[in-house]
Coordinates of C-alpha atoms in Angstrom, one line a residue:
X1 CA 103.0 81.1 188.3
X2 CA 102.1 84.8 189.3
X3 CA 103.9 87.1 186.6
X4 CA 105.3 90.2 188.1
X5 CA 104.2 93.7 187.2
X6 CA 106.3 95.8 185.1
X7 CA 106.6 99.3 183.6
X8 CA 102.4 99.9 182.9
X9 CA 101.7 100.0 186.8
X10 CA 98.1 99.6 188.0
X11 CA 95.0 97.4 186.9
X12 CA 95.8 95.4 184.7
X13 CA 92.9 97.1 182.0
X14 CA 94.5 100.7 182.6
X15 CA 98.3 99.4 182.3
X16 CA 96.9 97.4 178.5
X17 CA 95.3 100.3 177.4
X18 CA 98.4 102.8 178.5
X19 CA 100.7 100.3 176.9
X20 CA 98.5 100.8 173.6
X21 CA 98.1 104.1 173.9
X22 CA 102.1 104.2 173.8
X23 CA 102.5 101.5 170.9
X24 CA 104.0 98.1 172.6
X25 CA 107.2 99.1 171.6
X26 CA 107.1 101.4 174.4
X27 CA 106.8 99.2 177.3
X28 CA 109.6 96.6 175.6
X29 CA 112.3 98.0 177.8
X30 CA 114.4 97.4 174.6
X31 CA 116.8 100.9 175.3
X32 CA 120.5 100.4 176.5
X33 CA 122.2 97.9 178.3
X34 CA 121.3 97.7 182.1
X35 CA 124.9 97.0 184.1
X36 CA 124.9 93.9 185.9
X37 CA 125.2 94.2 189.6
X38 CA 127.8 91.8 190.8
X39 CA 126.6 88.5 191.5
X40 CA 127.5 86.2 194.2
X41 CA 129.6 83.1 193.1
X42 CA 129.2 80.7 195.5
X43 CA 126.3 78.1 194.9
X44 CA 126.0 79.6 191.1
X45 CA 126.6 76.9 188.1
X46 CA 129.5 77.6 185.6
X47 CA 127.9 78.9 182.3
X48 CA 126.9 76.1 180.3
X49 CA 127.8 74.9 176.5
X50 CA 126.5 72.2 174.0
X51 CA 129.8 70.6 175.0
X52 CA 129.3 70.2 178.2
X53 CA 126.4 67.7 177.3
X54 CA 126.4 64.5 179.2
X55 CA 123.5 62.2 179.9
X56 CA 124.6 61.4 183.4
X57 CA 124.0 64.8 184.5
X58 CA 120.5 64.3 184.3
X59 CA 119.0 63.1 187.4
X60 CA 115.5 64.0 186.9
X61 CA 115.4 65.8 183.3
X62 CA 111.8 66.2 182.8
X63 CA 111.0 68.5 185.5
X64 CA 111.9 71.5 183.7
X65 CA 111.4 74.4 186.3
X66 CA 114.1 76.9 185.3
X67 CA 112.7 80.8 186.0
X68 CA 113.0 81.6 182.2
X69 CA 111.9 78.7 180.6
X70 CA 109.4 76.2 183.0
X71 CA 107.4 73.4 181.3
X72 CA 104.7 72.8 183.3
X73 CA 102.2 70.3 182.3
X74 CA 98.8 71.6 180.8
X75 CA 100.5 74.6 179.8
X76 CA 99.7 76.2 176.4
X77 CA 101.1 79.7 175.6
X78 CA 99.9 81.4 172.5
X79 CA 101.8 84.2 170.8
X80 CA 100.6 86.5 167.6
X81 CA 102.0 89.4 165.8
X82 CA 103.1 89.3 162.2
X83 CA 106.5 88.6 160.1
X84 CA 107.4 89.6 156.7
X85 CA 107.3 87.0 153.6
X86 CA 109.2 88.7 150.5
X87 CA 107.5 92.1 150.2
X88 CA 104.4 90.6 152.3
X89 CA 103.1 91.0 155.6
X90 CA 102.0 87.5 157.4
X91 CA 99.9 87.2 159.8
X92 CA 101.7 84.7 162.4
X93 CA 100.1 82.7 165.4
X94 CA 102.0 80.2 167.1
X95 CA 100.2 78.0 169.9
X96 CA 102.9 76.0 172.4
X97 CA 101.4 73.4 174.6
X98 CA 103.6 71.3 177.2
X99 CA 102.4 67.9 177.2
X100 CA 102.4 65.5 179.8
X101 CA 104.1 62.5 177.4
X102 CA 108.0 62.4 177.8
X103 CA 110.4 60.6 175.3
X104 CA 113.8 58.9 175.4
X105 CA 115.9 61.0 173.6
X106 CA 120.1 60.5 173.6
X107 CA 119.4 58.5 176.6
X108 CA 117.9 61.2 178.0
X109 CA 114.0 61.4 179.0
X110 CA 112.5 65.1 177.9
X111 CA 109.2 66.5 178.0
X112 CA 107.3 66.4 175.1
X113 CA 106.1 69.7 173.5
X114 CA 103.5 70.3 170.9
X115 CA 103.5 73.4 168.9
X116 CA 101.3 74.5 165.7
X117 CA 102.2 77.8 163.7
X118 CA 99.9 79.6 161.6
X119 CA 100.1 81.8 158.9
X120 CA 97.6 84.3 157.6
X121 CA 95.0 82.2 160.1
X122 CA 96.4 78.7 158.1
X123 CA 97.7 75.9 160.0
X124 CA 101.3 75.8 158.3
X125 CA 103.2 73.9 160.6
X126 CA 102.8 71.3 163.5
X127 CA 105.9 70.3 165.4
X128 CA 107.2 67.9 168.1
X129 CA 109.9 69.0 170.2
X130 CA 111.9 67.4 172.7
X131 CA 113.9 69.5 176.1
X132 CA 115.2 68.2 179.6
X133 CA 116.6 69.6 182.5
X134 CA 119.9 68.8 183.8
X135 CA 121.2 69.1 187.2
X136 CA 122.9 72.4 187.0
X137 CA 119.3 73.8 185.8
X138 CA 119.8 74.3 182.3
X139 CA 117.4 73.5 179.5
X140 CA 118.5 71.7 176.7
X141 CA 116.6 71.4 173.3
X142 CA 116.9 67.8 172.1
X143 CA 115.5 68.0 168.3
X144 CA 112.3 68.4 166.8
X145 CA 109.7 66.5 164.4
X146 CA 107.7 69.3 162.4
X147 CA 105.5 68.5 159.9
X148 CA 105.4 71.4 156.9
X149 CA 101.7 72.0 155.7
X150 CA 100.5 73.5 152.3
X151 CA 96.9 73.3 152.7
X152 CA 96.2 70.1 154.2
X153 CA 99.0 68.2 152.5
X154 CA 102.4 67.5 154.4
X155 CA 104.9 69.3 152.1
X156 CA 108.2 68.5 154.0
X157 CA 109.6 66.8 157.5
X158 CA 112.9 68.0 158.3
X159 CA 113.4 66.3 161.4
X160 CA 116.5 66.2 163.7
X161 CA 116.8 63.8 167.2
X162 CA 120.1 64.4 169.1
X163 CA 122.4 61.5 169.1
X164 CA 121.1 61.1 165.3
X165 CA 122.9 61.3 162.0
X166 CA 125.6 63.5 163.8
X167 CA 122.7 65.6 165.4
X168 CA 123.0 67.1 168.7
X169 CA 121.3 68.8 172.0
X170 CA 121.7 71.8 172.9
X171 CA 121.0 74.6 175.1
X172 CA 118.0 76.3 174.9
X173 CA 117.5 78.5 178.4
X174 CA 120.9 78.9 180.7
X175 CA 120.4 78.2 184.4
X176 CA 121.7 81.7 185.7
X177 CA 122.2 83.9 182.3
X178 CA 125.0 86.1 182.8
X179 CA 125.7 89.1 180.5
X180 CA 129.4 89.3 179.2
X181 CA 129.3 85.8 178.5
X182 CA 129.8 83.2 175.1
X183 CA 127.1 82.5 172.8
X184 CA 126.1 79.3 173.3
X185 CA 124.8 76.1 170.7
X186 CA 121.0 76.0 170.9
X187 CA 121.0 72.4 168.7
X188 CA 122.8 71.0 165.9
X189 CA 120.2 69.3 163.5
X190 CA 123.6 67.3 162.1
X191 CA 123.5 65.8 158.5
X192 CA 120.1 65.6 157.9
X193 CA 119.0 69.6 159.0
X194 CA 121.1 72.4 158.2
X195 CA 120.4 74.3 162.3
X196 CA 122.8 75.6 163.8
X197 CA 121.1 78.5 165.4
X198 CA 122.8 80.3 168.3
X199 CA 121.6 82.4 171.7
X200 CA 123.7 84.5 173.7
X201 CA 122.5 86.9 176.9
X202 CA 121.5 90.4 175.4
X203 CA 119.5 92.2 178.4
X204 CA 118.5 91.4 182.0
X205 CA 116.2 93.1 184.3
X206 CA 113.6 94.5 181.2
X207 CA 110.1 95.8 181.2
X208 CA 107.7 94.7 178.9
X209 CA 104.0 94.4 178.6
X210 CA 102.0 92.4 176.0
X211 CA 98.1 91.5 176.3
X212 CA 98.3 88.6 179.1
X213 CA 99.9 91.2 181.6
X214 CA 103.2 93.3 182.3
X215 CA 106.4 92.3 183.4
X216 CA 109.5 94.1 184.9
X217 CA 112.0 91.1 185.4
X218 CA 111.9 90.1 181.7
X219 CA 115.6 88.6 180.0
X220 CA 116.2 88.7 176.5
X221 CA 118.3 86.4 174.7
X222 CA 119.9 87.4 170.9
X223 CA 119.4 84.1 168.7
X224 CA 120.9 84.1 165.6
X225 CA 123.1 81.9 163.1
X226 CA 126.3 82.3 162.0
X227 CA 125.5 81.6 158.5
X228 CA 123.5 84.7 158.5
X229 CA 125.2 87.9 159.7
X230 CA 123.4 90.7 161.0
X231 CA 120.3 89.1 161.4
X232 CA 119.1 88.7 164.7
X233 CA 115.4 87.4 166.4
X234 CA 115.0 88.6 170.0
X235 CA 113.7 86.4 172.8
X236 CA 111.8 88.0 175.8
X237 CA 111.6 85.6 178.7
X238 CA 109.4 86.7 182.0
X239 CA 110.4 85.2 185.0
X240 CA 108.3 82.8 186.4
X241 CA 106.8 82.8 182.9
X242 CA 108.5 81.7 180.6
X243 CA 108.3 83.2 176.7
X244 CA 106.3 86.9 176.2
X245 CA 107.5 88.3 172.9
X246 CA 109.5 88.2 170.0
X247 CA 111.2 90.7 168.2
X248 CA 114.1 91.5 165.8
X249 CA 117.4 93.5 165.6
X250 CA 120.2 93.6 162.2
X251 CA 119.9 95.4 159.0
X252 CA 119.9 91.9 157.3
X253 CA 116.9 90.7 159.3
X254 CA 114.2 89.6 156.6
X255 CA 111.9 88.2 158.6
X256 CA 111.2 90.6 161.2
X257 CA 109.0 88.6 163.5
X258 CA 107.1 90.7 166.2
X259 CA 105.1 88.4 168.4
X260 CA 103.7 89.2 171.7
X261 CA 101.9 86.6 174.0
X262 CA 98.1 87.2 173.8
X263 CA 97.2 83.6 175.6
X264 CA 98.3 81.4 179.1
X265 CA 96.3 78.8 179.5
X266 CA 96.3 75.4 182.4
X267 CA 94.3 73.1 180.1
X268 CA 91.6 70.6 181.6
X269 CA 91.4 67.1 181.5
X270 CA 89.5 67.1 178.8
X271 CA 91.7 69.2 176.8
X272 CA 95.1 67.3 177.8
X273 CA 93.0 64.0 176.5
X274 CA 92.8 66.0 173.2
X275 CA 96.3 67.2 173.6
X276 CA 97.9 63.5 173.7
X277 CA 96.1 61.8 171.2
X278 CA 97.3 65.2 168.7
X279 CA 100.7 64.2 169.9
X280 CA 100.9 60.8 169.5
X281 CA 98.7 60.4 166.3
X282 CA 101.8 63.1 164.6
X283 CA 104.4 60.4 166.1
X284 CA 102.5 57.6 164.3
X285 CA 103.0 59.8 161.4
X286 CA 106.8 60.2 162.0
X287 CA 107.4 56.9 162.0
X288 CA 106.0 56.5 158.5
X289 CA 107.3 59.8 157.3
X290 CA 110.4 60.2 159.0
X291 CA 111.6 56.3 159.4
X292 CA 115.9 56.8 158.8
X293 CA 115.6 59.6 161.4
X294 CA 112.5 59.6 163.9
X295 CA 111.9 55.8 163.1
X296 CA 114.8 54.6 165.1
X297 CA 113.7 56.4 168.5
X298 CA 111.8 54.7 171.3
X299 CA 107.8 55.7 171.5
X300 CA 107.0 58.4 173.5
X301 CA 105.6 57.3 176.7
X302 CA 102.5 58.2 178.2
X303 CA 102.6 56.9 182.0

């Protein structure tokens, strides 16, 4: 997947160093609201909801090629920046890797992802999550199996599965995002996990550059929960791309995550080998850890 140039024009080594001469806020195309040209209706999908969820409408869910958000097997993107802990400054890395292993979730088969955070250079957090494709081509996030570290000891498993204790899928990437238009349910982790995060269209046509390259068709989607007003975490989505930075709006934000992606690999065989058996020896896990929630799903499958 080619990424498009953006605002920091030229070789790539003079548009990095421009874009840090500048500060990368600079090249975040994060100024006022570009109008929307008028887009054609014919052939476009209705804009999706959560409730518009239905497993028939998933023909061949785990070929996830939306623009915004593709899954490609052997992909691992790698983000870093920092976020703010109380009065502290964290160091934050998150590595995202798309497996090739897909799962039965809510009768649906996803594509299994596997994602370790760390902060301050400490693995804090290894997570499972599930998303599919439907026909409209719209991504929906299915739940999640993290595993909370401190140290080397596993602290905490708050795990949802859609169709679980009340749980449910929802959207994580719109097929055609439209500005003007409803937030949208990115997941309901039901009676088990208190998520109820939200994502709603905030920018289209941005410029951004981070360290992997620079981008000029770059959407950004507002996620937030309604439980927390004012507190907002920004999304930057490259097309063709996926996922190339984080960052924060609200005067109630406390976390204020800034993340830009530094890494995008295609892994070898040797590396998906490793990939899989990381995978599946944390779902070995979740079925002893997490047996009244992740215990009653079918084993991911690796044909």
């Amino acid at each position: 997947m080619s990424p498009q140039a953006g605002t920091c024009r030229g070789p790539r080594s003079i548009a990095l160093m421009v874009c840090a001469a500048l500060g990368l806020a600079a090249c975040a195309g994060q100024g006022a609201s570009d109008p929307q040209g008028p887009e054609a209706t014919q052939g476009v999908p209705p804009v999706a909801s959560a409730a518009d969820f239905d497993p028939a409408n998933f023909t061949r869910p785990s070929e996830v090629t939306n623009p915004w958000f593709p899954l490609e097997p052997g992909t691992r993107f790698t983000w870093e920046g920092h976020a703010t802990e109380g009065v502290e400054r964290v160091e934050r890395k998150v590595v995202f890797t798309v497996t090739d292993l897909t799962k039965v979730v809510n009768g649906v088969r996803t594509v299994v992802a596997w994602d370790r955070d760390f902060n301050d250079g400490e693995l804090a957090e290894i997570e499972l999550a599930f998303f599919a494709q439907d026909d409209d081509g719209n991504v929906w996030h299915f739940g999640q199996y993290p595993e909370e570290l401190e140290g080397k000891e596993i602290v905490k498993t708050p795990a949802w599965i859609a169709g679980l204790h009340g749980a449910r899928a929802g959207i994580t990437m719109q097929a055609v995002p439209r500005l003007g238009t409803p937030s949208y349910a990115e997941g309901w982790g039901g009676s088990d996990v208190n998520w109820t995060d939200r994502g709603q269209v905030y920018r289209l046509r941005q410029e951004t550059c981070v360290p992997v390259d620079c981008y000029a068709d770059v959407l950004v989607i507002d996620e937030f929960n309604p439980d927390e007003p004012d507190a907002h975490q920004l999304k930057y989505y490259a097309r063709g791309v996926g996922g190339v930075r984080v960052g924060w709006r609200g005067t109630r934000e406390e976390e204020r995550e800034v993340m830009v992606l530094v890494s995008l690999q295609h892994l070898s065989p040797e590396q998906m080998d490793q990939v899989r058996r990381e995978a599946l020896a944390q779902e070995a896990r979740a079925y002893r850890l997490s047996p009244d929630v992740y215990g009653t799903t079918q084993p991911i499958d690796q044909s």
